Short mmCIF file of C-alpha atoms in Angstrom, two decimals:
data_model
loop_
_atom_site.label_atom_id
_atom_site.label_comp_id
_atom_site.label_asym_id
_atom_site.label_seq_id
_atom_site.Cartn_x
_atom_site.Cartn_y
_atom_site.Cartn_z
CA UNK A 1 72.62 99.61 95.38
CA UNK A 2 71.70 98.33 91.69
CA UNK A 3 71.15 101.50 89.89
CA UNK A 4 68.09 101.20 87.22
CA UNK A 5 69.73 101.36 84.28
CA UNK A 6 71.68 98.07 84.92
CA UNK A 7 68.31 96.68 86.44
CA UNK A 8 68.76 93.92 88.98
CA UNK A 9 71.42 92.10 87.01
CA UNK A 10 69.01 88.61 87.07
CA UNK A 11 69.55 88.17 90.94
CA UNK A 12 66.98 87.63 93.18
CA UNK A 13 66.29 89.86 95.79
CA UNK A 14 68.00 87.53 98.51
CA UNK A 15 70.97 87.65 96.24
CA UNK A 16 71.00 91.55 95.94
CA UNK A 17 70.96 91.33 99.69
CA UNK A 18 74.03 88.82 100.28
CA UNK A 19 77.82 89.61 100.64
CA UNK A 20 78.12 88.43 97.13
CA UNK A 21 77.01 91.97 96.64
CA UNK A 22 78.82 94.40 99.01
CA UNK A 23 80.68 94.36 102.05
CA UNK A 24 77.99 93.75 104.84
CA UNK A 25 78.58 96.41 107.95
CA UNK A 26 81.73 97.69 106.04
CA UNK A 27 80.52 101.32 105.17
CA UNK A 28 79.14 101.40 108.94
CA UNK A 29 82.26 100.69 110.55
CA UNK A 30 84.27 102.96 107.94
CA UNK A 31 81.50 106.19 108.70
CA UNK A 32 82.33 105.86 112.46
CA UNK A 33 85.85 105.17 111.95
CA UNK A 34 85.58 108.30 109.82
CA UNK A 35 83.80 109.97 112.39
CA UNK A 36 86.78 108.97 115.66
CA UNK A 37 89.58 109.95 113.75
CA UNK A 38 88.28 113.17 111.50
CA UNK A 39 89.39 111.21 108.35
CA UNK A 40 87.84 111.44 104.90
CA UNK A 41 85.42 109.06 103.81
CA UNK A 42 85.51 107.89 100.24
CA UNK A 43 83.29 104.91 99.31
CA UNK A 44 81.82 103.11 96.44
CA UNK A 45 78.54 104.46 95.23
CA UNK A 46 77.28 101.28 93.85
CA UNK A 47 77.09 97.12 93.94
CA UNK A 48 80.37 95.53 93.53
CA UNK A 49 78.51 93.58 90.94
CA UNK A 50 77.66 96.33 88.60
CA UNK A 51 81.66 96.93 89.06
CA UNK A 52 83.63 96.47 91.95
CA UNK A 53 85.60 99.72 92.35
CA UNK A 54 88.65 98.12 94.03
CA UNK A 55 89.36 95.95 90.91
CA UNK A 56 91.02 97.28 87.39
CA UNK A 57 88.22 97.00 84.30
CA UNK A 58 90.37 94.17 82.80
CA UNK A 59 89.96 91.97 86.05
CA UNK A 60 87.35 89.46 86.56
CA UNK A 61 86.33 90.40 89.52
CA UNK A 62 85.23 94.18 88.17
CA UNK A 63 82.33 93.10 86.82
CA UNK A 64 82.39 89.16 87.72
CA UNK A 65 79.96 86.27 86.03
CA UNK A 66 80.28 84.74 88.82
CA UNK A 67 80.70 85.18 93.26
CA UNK A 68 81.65 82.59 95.17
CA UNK A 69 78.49 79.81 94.72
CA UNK A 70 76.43 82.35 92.69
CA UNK A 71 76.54 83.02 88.36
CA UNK A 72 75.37 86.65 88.10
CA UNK A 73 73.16 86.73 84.75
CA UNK A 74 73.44 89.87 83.92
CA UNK A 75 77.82 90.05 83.80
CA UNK A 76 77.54 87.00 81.69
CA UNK A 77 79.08 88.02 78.31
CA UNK A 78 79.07 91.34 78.95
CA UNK A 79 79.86 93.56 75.50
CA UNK A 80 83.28 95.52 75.54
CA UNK A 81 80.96 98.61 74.64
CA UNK A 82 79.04 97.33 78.06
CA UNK A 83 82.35 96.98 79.74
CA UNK A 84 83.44 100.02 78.61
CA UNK A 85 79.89 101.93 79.80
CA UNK A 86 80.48 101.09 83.49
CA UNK A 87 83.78 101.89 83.43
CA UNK A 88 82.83 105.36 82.40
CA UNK A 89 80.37 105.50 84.70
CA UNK A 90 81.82 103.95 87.70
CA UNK A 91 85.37 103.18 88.19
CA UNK A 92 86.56 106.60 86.15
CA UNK A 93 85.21 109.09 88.34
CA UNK A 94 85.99 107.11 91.83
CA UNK A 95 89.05 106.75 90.82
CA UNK A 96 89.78 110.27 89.66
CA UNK A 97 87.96 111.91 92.45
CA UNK A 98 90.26 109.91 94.73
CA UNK A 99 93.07 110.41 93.26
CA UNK A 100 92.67 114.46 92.87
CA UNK A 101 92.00 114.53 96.52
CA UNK A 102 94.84 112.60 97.28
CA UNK A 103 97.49 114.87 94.75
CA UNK A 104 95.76 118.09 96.51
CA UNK A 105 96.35 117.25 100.00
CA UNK A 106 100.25 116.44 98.85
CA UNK A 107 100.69 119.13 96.74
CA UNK A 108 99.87 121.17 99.98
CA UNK A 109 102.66 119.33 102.10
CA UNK A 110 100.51 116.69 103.61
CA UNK A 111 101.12 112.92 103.64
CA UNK A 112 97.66 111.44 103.85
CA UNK A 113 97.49 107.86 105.43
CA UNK A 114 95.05 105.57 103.05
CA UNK A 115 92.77 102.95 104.98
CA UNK A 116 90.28 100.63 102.70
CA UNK A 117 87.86 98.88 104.72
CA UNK A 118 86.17 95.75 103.93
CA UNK A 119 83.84 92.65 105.28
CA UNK A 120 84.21 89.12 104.03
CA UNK A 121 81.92 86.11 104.98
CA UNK A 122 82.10 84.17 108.20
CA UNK A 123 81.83 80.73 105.85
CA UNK A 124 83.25 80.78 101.66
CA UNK A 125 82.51 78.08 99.94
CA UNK A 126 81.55 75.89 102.68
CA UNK A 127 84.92 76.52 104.43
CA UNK A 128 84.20 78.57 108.23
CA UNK A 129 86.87 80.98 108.48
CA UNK A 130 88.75 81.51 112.14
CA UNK A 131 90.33 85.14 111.29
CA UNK A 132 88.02 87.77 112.12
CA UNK A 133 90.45 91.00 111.92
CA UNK A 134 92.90 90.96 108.76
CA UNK A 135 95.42 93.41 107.72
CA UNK A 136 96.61 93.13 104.65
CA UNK A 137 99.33 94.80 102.87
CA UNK A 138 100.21 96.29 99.10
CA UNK A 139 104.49 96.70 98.25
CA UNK A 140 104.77 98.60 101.96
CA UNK A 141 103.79 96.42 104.49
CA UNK A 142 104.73 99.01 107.79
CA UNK A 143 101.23 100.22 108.43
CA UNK A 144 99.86 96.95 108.02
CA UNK A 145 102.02 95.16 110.54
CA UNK A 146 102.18 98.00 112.81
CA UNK A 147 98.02 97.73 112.99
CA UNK A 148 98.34 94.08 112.91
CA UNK A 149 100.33 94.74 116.35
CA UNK A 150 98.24 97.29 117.94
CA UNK A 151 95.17 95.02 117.64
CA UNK A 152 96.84 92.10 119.35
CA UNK A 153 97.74 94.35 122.42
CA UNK A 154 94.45 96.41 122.33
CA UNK A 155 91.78 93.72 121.39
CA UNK A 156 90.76 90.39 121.55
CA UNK A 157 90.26 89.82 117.70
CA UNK A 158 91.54 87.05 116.16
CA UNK A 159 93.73 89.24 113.73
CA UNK A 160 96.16 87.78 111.14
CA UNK A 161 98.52 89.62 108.40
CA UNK A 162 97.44 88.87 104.81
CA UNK A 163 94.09 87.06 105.49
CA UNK A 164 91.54 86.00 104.70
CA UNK A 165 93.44 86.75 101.55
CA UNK A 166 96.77 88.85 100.25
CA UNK A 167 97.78 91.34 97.19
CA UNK A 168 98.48 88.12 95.03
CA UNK A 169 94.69 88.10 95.25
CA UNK A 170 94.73 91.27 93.24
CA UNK A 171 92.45 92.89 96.13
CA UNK A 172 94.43 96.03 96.77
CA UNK A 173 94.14 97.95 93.68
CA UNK A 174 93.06 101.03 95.15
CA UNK A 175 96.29 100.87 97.58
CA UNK A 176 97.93 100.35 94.00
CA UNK A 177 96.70 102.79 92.41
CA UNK A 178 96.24 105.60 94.97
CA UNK A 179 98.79 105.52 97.88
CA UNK A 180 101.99 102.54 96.50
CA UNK A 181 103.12 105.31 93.14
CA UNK A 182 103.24 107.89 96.01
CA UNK A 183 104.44 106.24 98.79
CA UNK A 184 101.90 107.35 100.95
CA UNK A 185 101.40 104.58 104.00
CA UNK A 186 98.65 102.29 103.66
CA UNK A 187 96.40 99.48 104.65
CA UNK A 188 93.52 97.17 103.55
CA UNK A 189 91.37 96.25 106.60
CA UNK A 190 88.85 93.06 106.32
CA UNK A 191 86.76 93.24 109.21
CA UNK A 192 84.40 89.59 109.33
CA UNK A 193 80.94 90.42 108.61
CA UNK A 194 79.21 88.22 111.31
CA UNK A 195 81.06 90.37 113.97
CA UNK A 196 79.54 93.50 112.43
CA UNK A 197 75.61 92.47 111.54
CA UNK A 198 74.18 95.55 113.28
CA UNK A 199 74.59 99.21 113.57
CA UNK A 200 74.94 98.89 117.37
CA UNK A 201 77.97 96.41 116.36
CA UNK A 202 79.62 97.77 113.92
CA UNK A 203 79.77 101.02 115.59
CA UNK A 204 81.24 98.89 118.40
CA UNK A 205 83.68 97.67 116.40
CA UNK A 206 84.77 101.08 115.14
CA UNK A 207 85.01 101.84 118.59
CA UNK A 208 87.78 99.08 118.72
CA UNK A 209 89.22 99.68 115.81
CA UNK A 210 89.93 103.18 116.14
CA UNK A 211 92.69 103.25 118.82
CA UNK A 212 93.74 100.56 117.38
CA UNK A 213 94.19 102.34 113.94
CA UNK A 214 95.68 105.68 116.15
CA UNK A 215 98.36 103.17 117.28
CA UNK A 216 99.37 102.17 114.63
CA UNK A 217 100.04 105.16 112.87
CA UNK A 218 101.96 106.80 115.75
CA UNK A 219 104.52 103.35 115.66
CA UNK A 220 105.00 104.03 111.67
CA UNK A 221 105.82 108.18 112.68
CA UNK A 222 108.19 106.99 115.40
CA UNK A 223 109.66 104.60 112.98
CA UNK A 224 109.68 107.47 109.78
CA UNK A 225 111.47 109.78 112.45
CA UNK A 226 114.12 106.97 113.59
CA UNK A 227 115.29 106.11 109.76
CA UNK B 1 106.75 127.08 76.56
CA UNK B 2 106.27 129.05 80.34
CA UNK B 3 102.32 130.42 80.43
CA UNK B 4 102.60 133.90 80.84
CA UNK B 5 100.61 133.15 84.55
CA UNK B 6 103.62 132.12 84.97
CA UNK B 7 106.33 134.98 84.07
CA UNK B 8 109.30 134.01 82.66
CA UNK B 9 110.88 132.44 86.29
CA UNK B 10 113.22 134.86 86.81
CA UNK B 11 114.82 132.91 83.89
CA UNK B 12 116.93 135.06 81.04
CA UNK B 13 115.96 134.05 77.32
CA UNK B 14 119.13 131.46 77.15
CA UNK B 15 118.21 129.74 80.11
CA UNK B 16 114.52 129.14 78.93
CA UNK B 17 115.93 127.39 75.86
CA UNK B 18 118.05 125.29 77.76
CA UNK B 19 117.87 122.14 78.66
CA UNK B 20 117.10 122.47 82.35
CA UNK B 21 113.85 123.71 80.70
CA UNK B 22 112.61 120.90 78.49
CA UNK B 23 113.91 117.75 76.99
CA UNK B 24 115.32 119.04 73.61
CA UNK B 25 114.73 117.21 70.77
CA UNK B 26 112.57 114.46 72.89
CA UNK B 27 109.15 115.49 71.32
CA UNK B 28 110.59 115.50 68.02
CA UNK B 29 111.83 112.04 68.30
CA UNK B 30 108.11 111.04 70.36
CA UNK B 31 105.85 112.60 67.11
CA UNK B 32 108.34 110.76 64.85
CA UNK B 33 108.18 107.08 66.75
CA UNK B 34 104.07 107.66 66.84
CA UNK B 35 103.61 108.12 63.32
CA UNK B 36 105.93 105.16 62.53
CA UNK B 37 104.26 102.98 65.52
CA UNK B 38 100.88 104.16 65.05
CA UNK B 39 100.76 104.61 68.77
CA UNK B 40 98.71 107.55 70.50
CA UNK B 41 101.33 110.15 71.63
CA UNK B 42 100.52 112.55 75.12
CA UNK B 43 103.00 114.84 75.69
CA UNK B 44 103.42 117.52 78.37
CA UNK B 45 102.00 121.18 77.74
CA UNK B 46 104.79 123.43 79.79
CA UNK B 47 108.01 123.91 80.81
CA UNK B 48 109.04 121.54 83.38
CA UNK B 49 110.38 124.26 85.41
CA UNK B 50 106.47 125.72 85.96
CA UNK B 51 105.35 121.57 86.19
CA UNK B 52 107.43 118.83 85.68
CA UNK B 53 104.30 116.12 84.97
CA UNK B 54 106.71 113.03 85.13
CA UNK B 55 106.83 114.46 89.09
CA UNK B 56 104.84 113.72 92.18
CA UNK B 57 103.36 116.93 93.75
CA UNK B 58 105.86 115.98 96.29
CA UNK B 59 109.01 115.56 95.12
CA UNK B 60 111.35 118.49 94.47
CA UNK B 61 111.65 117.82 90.91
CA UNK B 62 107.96 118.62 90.59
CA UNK B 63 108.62 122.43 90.69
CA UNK B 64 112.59 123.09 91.00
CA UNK B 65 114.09 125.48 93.32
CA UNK B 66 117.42 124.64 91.40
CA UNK B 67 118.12 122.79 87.99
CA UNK B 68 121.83 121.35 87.11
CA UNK B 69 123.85 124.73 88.30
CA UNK B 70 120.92 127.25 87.79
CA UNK B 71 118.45 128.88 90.13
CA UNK B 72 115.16 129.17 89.13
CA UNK B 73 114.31 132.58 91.15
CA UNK B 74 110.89 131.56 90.29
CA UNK B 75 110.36 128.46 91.84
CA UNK B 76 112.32 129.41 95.35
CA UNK B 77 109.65 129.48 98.02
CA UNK B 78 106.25 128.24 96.49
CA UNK B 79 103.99 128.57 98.78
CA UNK B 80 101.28 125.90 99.66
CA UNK B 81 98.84 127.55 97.55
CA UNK B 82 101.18 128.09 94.61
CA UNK B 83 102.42 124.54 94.69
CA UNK B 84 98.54 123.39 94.58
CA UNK B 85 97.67 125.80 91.83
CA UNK B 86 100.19 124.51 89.19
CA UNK B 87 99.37 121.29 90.82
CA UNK B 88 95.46 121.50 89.51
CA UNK B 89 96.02 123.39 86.18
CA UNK B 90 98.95 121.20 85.00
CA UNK B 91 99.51 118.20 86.81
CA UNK B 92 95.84 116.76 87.38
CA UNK B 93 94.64 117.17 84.10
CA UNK B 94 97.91 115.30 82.89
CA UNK B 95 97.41 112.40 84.82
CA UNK B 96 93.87 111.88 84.62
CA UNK B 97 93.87 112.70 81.09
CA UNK B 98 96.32 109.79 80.87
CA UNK B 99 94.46 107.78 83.14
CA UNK B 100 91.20 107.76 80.94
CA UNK B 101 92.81 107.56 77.94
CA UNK B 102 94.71 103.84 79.25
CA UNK B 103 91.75 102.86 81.74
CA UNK B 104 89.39 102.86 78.45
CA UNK B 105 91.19 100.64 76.69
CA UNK B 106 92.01 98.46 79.17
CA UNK B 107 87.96 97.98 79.61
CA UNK B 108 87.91 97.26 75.84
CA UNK B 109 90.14 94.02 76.36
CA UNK B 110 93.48 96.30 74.91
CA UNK B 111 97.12 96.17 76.92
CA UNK B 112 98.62 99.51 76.21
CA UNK B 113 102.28 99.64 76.06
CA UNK B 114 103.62 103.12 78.02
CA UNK B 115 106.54 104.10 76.92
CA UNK B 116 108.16 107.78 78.00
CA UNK B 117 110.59 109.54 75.74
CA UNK B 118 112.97 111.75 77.21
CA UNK B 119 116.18 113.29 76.20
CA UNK B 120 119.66 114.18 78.37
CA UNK B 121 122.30 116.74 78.19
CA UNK B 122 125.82 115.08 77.13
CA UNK B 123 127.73 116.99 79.70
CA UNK B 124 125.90 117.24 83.41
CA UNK B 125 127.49 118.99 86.00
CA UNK B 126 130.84 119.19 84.03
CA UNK B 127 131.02 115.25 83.76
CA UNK B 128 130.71 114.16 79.77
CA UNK B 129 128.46 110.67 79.67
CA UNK B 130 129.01 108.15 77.58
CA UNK B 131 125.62 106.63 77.26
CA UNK B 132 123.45 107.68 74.10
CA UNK B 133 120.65 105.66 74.50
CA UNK B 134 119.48 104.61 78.06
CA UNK B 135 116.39 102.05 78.70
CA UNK B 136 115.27 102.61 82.69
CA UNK B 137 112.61 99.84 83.90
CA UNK B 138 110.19 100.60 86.94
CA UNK B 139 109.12 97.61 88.28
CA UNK B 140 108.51 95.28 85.64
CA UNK B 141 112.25 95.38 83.78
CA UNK B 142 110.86 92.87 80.58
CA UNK B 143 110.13 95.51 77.74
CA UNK B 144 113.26 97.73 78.69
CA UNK B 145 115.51 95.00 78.83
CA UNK B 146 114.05 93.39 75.62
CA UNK B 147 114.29 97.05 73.94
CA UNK B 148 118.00 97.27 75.53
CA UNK B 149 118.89 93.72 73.43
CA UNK B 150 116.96 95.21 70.20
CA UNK B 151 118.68 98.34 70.39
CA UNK B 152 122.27 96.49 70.44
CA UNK B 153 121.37 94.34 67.67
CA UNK B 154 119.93 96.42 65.43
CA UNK B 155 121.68 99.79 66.19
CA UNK B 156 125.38 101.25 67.15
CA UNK B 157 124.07 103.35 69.52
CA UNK B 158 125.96 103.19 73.23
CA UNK B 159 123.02 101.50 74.91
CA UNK B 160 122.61 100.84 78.56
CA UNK B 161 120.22 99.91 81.01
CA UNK B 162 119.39 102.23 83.88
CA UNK B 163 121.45 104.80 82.73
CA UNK B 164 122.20 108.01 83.21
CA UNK B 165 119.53 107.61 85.97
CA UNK B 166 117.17 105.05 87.52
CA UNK B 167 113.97 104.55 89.27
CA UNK B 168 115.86 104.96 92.46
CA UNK B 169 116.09 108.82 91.24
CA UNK B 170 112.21 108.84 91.10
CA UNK B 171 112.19 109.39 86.95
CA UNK B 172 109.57 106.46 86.60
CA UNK B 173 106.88 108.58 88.09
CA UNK B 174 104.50 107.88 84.99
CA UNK B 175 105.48 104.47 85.03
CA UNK B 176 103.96 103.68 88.76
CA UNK B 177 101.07 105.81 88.23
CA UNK B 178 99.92 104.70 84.89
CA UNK B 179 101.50 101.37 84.13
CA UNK B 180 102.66 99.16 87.31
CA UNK B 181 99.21 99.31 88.75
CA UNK B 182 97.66 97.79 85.75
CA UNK B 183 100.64 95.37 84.81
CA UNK B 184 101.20 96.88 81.91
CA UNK B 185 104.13 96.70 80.03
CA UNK B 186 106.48 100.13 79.73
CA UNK B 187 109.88 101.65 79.67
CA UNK B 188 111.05 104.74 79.63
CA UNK B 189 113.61 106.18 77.03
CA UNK B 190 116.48 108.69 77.39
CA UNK B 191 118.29 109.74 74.31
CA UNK B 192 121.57 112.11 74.19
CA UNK B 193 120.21 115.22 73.17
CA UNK B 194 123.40 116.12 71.01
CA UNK B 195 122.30 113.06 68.85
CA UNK B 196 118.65 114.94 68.17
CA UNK B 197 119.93 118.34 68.26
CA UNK B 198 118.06 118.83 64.17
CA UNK B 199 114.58 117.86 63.17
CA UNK B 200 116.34 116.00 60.95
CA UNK B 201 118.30 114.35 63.54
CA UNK B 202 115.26 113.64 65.51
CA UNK B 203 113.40 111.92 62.70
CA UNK B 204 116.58 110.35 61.98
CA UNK B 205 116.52 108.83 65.39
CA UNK B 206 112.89 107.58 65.48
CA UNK B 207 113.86 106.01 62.15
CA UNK B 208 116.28 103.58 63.87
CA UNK B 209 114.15 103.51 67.27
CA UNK B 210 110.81 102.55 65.77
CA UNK B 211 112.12 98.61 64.48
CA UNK B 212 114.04 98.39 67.85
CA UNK B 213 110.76 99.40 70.14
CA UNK B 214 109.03 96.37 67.44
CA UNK B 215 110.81 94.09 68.18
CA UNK B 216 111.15 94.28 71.60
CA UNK B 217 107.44 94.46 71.71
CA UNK B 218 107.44 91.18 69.75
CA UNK B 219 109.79 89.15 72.09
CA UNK B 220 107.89 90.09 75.37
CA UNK B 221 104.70 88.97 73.57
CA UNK B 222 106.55 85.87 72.53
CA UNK B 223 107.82 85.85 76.48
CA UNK B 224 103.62 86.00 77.57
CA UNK B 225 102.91 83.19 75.26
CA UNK B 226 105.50 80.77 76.69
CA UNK B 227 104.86 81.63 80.54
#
């Protein structure tokens, strides 16, 4: 997940391995959500530490010194040439590929529905977190609540709106970027990692999280169609 | 200004030079406000009848079927694949090109300003307007409203905010793509074209623009600094 050139960033192995790195069981629960509902599948090709795709090069958290309990050595002082480097290398071309997909498929009349999927940590910083399914929204919050409601009546998930965190957390920059300019409906979806530690379970949880996601996209079409 | 891919429309030679066609006098005022601002201008390569780039794929305005009181016989049913051809050879590289250009120097620690230069006819739709100089704001209304101030301070030009249009009439396309997102500051500017109808007019009118776009640049860095 640490491509050569940037080495192993001075983390330990265990560290390369922890959510502090990616988004335990998220890519497995996005490929068979992916899979149910015949939707593309875009995702990062690298370590959020190298540079975290879903955060602008002047944030932090793009290339962050430090995650949660953990100082990564090798983001510490990084060079604006360095800066610049990654964001060449990384956050350019995912977020032009995106976006060229996305201005295709509406150029051709279609309104495509954009879904980021995520996994945070059962326990941050100590604290054990109750939420285990949360929705959370950019400047259109329809989708969001609309899933939000479908998982309630389809699931027993502990699902909240806007947790474990919100937009004022600057985590929905690819909704920002990619579906809010063209007001194309959208959702950020933080599954908790604990609930999503195998293949076996996080292709359960797909399995849960699919009808749940076809649910709520038929309430916001009922709802385009009534305004 | 219309690629020969592209015909002449169904347009006759008049109608091509008018304004339905392009923002007269806009890119004349836009070279003259770089030079004097050092700032890095981008301007649009066609017509916006073939592309209008400050338009989602989308939105009608992209590729008109109708302009003020003309037809544009060449525009009147695109079809899916025509619509997605213009989009890839104009729009994409546009906004990508864009994209690179402000995501790079964001990663280099630098907060771009975007500001669009446009230019309206006096008379639309048989209705004279008053306005000479209109400031719209996207989301973020700080820079046009402090260029709105500098303008009637330092100018006797009939200044307004959100006028003749607004972001309600989806002009602030650029804006939301390349600015919001990032929280960068921008505006958009609409000058009466009978005001730049000369070179000399134009230059003229970047002459008084430049120290108004300075210091309205100054006061919302003076703004940052207090908050």
């Amino acid at each position: 997940m640490i491509p050569p050139r940037w080495g192993d960033l001075g983390l330990t192995e265990a560290q390369q391995l922890a959510h502090i790195a990616w988004d335990p069981g998220a890519l497995e629960v996005a490929r068979g959500l992916s899979r149910r509902l015949d939707a593309v599948l875009i995702h990062a090709p690298v370590s959020r530490l190298v540079y975290d795709c879903n955060r602008a090069p002047d944030m932090a958290g793009a290339m962050p010194a430090r995650s949660e309990v953990h100082d990564i050595p090798g983001n510490t002082d990084i060079s604006p040439a360095e800066r610049l480097a990654r964001t060449e290398a990384i956050y350019l071309p995912w977020t032009e590929g995106l976006h060229g997909l996305i201005a295709r498929r509406i150029a051709l009349g279609l309104r495509p529905v954009i879904v980021t999927i995520h996994s945070f940590t059962p326990v941050f910083n100590g604290k054990p977190r109750r939420v285990e399914f949360g929705v959370i929204n950019d400047a259109d919050a329809a989708l969001p609540v609309a899933i939000l409601n479908a998982a309630r009546k389809l699931t027993r998930l502990q699902a909240e709106l806007n947790a474990p965190y919100s937009a004022k957390d600057d985590v929905t920059h690819t909704l920002r970027v990619q579906a809010t300019p063209y007001g194309l409906p959208n959702a950020m979806l933080e599954i908790r990692n604990d609930l999503i530690a195998t293949a076996e379970a996080a292709d359960a949880m797909a399995d849960q999280l699919a009808p749940v996601l076809n649910m709520g996209l038929v309430e916001i079409q009922k709802q385009a169609k009534a305004s």
